PDB file of C-alpha atoms in Angstrom:
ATOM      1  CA  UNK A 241       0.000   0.000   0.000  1.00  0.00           C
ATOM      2  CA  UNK A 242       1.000   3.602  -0.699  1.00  0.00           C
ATOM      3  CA  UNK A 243       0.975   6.166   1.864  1.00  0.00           C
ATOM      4  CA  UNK A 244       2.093   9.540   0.745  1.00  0.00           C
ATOM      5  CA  UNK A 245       1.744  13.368   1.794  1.00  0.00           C
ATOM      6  CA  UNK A 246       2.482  16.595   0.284  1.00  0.00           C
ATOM      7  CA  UNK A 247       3.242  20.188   1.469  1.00  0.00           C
ATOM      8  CA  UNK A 248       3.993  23.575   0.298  1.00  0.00           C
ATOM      9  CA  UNK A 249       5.316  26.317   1.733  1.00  0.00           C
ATOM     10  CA  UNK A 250       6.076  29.984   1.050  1.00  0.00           C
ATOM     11  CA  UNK A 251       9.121  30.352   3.319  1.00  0.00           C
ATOM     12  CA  UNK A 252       9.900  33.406   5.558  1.00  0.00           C
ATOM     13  CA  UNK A 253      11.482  35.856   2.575  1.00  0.00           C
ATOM     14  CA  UNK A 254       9.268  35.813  -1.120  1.00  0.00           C
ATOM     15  CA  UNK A 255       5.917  37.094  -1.106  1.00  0.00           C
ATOM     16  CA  UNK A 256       4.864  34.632  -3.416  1.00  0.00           C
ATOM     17  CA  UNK A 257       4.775  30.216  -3.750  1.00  0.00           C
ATOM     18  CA  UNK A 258       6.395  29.715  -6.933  1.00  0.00           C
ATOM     19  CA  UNK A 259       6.501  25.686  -6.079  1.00  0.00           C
ATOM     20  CA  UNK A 260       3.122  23.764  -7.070  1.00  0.00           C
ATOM     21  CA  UNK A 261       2.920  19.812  -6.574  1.00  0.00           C
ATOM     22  CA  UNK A 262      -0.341  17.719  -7.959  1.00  0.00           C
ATOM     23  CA  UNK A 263      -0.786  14.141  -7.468  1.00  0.00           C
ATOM     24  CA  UNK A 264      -2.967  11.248  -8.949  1.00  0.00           C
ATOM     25  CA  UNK A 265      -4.070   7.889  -7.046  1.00  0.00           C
ATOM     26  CA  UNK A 266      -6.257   4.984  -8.190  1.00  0.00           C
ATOM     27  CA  UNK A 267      -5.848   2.342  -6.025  1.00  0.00           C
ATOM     28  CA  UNK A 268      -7.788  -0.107  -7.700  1.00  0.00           C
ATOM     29  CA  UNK A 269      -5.592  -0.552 -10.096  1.00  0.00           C
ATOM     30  CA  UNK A 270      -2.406   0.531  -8.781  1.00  0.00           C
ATOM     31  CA  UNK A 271      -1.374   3.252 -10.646  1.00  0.00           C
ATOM     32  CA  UNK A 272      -0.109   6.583  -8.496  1.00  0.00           C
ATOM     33  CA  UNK A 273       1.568   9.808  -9.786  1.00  0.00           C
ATOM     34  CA  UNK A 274       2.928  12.379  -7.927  1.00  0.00           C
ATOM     35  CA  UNK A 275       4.626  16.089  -9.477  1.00  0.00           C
ATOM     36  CA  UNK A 276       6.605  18.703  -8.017  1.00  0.00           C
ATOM     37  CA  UNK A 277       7.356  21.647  -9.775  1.00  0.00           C
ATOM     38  CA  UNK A 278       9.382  25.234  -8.681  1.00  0.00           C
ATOM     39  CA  UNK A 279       8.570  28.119 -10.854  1.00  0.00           C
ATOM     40  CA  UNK A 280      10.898  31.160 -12.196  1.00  0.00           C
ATOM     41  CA  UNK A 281       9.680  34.286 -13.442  1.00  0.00           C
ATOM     42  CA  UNK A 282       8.795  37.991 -12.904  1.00  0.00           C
ATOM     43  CA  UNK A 283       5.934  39.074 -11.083  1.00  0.00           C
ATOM     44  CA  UNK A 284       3.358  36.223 -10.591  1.00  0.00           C
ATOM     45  CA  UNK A 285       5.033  33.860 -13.797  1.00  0.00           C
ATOM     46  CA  UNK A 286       6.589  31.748 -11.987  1.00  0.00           C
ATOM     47  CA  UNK A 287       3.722  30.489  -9.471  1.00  0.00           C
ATOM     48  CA  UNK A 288       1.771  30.271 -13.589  1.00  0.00           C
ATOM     49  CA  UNK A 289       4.590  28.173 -15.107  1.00  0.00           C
ATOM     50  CA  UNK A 290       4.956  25.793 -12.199  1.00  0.00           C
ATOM     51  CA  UNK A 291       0.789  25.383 -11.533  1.00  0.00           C
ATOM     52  CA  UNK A 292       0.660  24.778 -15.409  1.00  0.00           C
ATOM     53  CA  UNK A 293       3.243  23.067 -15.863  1.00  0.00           C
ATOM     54  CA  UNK A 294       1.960  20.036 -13.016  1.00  0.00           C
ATOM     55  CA  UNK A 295      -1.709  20.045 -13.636  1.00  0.00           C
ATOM     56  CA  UNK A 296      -0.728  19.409 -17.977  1.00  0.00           C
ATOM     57  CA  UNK A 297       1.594  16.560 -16.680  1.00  0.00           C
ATOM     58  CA  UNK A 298      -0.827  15.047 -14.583  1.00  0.00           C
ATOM     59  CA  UNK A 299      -3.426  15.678 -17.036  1.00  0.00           C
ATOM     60  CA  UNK A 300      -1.521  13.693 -19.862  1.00  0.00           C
ATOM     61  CA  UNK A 301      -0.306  10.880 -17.336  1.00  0.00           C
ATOM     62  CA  UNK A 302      -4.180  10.336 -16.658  1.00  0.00           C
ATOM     63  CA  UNK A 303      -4.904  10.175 -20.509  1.00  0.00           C
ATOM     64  CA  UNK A 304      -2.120   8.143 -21.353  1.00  0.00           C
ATOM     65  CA  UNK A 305      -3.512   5.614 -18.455  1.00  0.00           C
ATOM     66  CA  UNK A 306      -7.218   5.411 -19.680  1.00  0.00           C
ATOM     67  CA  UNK A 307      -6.051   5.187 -23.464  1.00  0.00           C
ATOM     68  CA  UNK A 308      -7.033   1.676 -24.638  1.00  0.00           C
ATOM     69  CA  UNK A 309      -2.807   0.941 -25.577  1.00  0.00           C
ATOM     70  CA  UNK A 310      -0.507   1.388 -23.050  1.00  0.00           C
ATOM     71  CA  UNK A 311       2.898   2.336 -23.417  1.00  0.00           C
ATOM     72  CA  UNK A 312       5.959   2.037 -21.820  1.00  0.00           C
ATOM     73  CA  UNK A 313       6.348   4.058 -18.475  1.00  0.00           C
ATOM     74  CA  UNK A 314       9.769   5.882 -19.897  1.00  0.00           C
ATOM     75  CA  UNK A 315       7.401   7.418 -22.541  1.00  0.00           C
ATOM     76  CA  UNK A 316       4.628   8.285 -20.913  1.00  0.00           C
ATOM     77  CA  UNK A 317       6.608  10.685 -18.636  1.00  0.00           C
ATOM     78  CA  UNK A 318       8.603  11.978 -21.627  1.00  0.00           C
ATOM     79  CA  UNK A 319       5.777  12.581 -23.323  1.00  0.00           C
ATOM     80  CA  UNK A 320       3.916  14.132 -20.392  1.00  0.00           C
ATOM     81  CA  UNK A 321       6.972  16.635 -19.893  1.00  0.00           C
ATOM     82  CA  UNK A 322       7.166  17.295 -23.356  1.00  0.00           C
ATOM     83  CA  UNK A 323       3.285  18.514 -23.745  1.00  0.00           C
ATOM     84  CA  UNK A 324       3.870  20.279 -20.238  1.00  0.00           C
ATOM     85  CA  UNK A 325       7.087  22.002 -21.795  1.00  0.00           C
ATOM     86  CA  UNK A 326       4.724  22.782 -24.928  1.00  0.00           C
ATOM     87  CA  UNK A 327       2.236  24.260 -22.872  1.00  0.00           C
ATOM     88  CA  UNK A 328       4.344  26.671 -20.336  1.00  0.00           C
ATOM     89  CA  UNK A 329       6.115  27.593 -23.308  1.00  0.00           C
ATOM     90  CA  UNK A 330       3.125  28.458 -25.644  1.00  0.00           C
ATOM     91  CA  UNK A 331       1.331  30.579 -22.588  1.00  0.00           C
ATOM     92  CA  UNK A 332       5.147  32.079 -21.839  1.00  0.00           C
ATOM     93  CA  UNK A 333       5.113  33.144 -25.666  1.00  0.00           C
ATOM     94  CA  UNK A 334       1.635  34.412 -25.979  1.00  0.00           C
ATOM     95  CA  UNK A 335       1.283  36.132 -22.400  1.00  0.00           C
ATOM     96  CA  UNK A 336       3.758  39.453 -22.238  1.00  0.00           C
ATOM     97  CA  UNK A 337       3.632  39.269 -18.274  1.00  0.00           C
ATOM     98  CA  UNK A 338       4.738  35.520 -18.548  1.00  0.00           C
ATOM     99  CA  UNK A 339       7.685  35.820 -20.939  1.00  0.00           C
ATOM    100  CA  UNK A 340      10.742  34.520 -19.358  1.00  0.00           C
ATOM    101  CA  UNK A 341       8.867  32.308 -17.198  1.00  0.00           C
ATOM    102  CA  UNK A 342      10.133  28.470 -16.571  1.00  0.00           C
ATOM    103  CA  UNK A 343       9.693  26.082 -13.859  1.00  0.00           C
ATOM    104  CA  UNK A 344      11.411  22.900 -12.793  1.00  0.00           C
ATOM    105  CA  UNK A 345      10.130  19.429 -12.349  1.00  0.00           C
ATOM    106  CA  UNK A 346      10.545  16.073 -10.906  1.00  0.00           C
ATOM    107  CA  UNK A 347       8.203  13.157 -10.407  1.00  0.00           C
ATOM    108  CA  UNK A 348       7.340   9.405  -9.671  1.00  0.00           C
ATOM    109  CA  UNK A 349       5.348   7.584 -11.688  1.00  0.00           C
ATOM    110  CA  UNK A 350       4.042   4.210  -9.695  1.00  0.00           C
ATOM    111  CA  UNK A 351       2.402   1.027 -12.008  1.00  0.00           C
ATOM    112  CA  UNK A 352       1.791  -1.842 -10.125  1.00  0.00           C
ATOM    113  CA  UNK A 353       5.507  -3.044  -9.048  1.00  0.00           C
ATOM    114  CA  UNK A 354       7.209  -0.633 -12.108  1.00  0.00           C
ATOM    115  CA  UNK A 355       8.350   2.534 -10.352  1.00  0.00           C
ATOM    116  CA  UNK A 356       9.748   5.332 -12.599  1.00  0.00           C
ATOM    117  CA  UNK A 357      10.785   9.052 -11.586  1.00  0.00           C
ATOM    118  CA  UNK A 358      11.903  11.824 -14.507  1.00  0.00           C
ATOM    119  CA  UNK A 359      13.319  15.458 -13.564  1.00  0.00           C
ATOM    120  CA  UNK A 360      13.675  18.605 -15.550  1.00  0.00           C
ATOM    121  CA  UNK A 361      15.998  21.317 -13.745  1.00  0.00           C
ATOM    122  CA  UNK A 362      17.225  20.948  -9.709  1.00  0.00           C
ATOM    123  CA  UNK A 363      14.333  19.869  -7.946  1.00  0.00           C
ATOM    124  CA  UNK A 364      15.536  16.579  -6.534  1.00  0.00           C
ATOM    125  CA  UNK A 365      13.894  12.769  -6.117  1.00  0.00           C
ATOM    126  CA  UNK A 366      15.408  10.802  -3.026  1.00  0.00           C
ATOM    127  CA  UNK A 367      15.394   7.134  -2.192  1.00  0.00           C
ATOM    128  CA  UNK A 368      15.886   5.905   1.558  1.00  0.00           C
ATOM    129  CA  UNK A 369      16.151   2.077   1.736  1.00  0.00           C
ATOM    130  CA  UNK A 370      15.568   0.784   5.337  1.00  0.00           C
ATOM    131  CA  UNK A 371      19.775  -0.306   6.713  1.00  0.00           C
ATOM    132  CA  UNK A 372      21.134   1.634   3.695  1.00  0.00           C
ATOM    133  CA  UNK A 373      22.368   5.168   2.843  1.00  0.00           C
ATOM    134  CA  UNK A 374      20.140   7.685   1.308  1.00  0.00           C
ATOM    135  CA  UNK A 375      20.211   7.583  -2.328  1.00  0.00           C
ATOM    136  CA  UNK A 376      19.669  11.086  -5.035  1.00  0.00           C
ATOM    137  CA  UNK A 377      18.263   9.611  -7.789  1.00  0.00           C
ATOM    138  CA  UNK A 378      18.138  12.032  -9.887  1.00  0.00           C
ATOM    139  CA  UNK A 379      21.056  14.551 -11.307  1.00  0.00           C
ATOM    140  CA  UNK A 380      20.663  18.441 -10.894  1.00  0.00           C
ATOM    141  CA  UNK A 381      20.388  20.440 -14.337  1.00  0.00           C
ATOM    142  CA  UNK A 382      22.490  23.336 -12.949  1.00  0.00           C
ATOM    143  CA  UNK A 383      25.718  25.187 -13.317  1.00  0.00           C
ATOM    144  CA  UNK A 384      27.204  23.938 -10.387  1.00  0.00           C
ATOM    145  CA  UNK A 385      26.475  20.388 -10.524  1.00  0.00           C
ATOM    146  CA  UNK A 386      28.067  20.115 -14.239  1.00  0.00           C
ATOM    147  CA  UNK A 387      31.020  21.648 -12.018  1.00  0.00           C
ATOM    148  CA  UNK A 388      30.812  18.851  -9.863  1.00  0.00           C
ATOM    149  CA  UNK A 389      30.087  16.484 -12.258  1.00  0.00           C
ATOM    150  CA  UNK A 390      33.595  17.582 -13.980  1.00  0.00           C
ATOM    151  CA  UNK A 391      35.255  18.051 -10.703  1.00  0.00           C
ATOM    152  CA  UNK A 392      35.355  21.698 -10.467  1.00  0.00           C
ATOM    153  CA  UNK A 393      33.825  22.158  -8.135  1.00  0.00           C
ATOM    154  CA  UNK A 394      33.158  20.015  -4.523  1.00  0.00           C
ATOM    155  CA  UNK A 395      29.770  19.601  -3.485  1.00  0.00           C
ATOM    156  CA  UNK A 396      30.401  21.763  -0.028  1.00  0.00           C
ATOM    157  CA  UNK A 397      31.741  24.781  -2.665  1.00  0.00           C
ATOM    158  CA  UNK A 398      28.667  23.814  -4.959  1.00  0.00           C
ATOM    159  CA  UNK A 399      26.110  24.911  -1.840  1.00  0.00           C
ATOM    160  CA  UNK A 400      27.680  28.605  -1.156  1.00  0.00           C
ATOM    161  CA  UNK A 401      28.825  29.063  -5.575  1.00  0.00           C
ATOM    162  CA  UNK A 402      26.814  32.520  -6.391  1.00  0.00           C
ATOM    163  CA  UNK A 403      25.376  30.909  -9.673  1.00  0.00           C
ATOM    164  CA  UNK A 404      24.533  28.067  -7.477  1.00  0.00           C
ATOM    165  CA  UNK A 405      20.662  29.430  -8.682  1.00  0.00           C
ATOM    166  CA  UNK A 406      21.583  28.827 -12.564  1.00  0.00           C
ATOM    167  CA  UNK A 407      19.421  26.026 -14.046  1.00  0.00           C
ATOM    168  CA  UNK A 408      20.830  24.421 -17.668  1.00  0.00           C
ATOM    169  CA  UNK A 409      17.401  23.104 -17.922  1.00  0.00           C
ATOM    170  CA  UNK A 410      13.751  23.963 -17.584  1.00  0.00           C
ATOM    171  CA  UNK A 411      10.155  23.545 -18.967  1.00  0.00           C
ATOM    172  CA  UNK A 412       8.868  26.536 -20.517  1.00  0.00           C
ATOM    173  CA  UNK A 413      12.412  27.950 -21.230  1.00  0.00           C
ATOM    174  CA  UNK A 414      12.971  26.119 -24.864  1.00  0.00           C
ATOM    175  CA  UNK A 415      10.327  24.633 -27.468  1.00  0.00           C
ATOM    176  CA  UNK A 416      11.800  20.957 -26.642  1.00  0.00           C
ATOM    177  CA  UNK A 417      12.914  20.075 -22.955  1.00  0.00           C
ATOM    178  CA  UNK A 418      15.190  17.057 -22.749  1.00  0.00           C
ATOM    179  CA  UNK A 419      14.147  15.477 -19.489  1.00  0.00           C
ATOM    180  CA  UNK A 420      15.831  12.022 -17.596  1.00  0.00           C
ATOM    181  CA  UNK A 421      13.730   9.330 -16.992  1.00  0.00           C
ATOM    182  CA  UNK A 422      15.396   6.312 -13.744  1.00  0.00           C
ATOM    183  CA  UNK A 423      13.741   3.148 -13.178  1.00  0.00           C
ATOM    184  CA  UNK A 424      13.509   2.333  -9.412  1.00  0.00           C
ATOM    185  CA  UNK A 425      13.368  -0.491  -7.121  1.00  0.00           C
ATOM    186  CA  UNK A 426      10.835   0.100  -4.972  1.00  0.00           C
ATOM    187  CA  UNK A 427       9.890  -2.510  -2.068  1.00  0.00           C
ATOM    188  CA  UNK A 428       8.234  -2.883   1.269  1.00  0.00           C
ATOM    189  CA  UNK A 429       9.982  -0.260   3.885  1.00  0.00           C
ATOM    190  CA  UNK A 430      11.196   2.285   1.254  1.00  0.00           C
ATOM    191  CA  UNK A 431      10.682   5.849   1.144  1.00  0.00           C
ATOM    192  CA  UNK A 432      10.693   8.006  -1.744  1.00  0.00           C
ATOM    193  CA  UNK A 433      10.976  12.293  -1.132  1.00  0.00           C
ATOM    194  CA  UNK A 434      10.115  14.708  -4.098  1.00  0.00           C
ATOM    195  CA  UNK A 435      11.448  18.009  -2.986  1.00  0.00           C
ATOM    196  CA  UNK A 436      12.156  21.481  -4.318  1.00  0.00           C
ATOM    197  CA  UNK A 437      15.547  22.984  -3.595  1.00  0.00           C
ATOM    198  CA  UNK A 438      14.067  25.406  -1.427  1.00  0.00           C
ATOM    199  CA  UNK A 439      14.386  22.415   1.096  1.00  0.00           C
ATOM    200  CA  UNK A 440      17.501  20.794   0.291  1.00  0.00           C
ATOM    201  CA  UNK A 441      19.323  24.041   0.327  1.00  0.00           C
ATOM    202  CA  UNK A 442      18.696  24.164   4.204  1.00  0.00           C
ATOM    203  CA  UNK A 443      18.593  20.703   4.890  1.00  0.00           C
ATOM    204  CA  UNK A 444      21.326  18.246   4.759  1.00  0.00           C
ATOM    205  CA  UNK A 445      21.023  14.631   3.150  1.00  0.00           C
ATOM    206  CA  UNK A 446      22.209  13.269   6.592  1.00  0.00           C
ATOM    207  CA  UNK A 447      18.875  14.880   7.818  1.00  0.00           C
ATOM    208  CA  UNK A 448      16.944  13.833   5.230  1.00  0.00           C
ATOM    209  CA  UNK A 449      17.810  10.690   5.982  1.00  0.00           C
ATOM    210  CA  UNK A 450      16.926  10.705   9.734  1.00  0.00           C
ATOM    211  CA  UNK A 451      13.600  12.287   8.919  1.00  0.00           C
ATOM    212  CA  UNK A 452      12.763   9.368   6.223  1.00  0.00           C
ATOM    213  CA  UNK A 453      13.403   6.509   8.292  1.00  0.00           C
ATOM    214  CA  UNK A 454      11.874   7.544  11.113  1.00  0.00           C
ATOM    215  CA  UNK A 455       8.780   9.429  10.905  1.00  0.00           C
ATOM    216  CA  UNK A 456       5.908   8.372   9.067  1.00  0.00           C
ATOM    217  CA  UNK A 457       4.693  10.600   5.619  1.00  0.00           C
ATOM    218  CA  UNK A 458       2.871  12.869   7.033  1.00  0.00           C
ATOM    219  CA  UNK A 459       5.058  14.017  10.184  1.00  0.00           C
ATOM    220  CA  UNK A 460       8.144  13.466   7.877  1.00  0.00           C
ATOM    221  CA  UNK A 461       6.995  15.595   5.242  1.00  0.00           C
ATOM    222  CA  UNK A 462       5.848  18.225   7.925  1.00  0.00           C
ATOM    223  CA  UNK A 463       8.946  18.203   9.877  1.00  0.00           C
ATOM    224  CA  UNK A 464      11.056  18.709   7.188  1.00  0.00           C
ATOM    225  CA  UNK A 465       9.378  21.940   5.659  1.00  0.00           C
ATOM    226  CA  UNK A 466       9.141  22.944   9.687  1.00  0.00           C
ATOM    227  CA  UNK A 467      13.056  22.309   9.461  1.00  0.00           C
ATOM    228  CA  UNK A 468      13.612  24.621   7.057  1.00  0.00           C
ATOM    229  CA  UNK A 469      11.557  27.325   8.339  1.00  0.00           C
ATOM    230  CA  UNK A 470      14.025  27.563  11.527  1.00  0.00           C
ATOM    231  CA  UNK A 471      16.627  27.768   9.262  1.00  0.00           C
ATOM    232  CA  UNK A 472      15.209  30.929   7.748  1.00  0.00           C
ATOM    233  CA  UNK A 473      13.389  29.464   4.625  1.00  0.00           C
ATOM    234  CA  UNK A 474      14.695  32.523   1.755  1.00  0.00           C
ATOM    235  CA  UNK A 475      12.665  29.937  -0.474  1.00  0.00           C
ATOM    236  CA  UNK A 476       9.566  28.486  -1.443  1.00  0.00           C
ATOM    237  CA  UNK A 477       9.652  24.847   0.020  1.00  0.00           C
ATOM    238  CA  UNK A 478       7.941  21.775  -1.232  1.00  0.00           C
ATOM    239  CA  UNK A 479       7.892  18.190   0.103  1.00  0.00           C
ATOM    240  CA  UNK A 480       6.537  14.657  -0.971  1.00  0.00           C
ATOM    241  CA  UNK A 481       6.861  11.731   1.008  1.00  0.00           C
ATOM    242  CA  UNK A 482       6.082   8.204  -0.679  1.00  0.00           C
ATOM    243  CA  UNK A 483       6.275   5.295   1.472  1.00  0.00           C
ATOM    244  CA  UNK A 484       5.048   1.572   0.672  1.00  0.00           C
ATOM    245  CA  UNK A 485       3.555  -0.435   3.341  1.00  0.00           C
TER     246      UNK A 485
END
């Protein structure tokens, strides 16, 4: 069984929550979805790109899952990020006050026992096996994780860099959106976290962890957001907590 929760906050500094998560459950036949997306723009584009950009990906994972001819998992998130990249862009291009606007994403598709997750940008998905260390699943699309990546860069300068902000990839920013798809493993006792960065730049892995093994979703998901907010929060914040029973 699934148990999950999800929470948003708008932090202690912006006057506006430019994160948006949407989720999708039917457990009769064991399908489950789950999006988190954190906006960029001027004035109120941002909170538009991200809202958009997770109710169209939902919206085409639900079509793709009552179509008569199912297709792999890999494509149906590909091709859900791909009309959710078409339609952030399109509103971005057609909407003066939403020009420049973009948003991340990163989500878990569950089918039965097949367990995908795809991200676009430097929201994160997390994987905490009960004995083991925490896993990132996915890899950041930003400046100063290529610098890691190349060794540049250490993941301790990576958190203080000044273009530490700079995303190499978004939805909404181009016409086409390349986006990375990971199968996981997913078994009795593990915990999956969808977050925005607003939380992980305040909260270390280590705590992550702590928080994922030993809280259930809903106090997990809580406590971490509540963890940032001591911290000072200068972000939006979004959680998701996925645990199977």
């Amino acid at each position: 069984m699934i148990e999950f929760f999800a929470k948003t906050d708008i932090g202690k500094v912006r006057k506006e929550n430019q994160d948006a998560w949407w989720a999708y459950s039917d457990e009769e036949h064991g399908e489950f979805a789950i999006v988190v997306c954190d906006g960029m723009g001027g004035a109120n584009a941002g909170s538009i790109a991200s809202a958009l950009a997770a109710e169209s990906f939902l919206m085409h994972i639900q079509e793709c899952l009552q179509a008569a001819e199912r297709v792999a998992p890999d494509k149906i998130l590909r091709d859900a990020v791909a009309y959710a990249n078409a339609r952030v862009f399109d509103r971005a291009f057609q909407d003066d006050e939403c020009q420049g606007m973009g948003t991340t994403l990163v989500a878990v598709l569950i089918l039965g026992t097949t367990v995908t997750v795809v991200n676009v940008g430097d929201s994160r998905a997390y994987l905490l096996k009960p004995g083991e260390e925490l896993e990132c699943i996915t890899n950041d699309h930003s400046y100063v994780a290529e610098m890691v990546r190349k060794g540049r860069l250490t993941k301790e300068q990576a958190r203080t860099h000044p273009k530490r902000n700079i995303i190499t990839r978004a939805l909404g920013a181009e016409l086409y959106v390349e986006s990375d798809v990971f199968p996981v493993k997913l078994e009795q006792g593990d915990t999956l976290l969808l977050c925005s960065d607003g939380l992980t730049n305040e909260v270390s892995e280590d705590e992550l962890a702590q928080f994922m093994s030993g809280l259930e979703a809903e106090n997990c998901c809580s406590s971490l957001i509540e963890l940032a907010l001591d911290r000072g929060a200068p972000d939006n914040v979004t959680a998701a907590v996925i645990r199977v029973n």
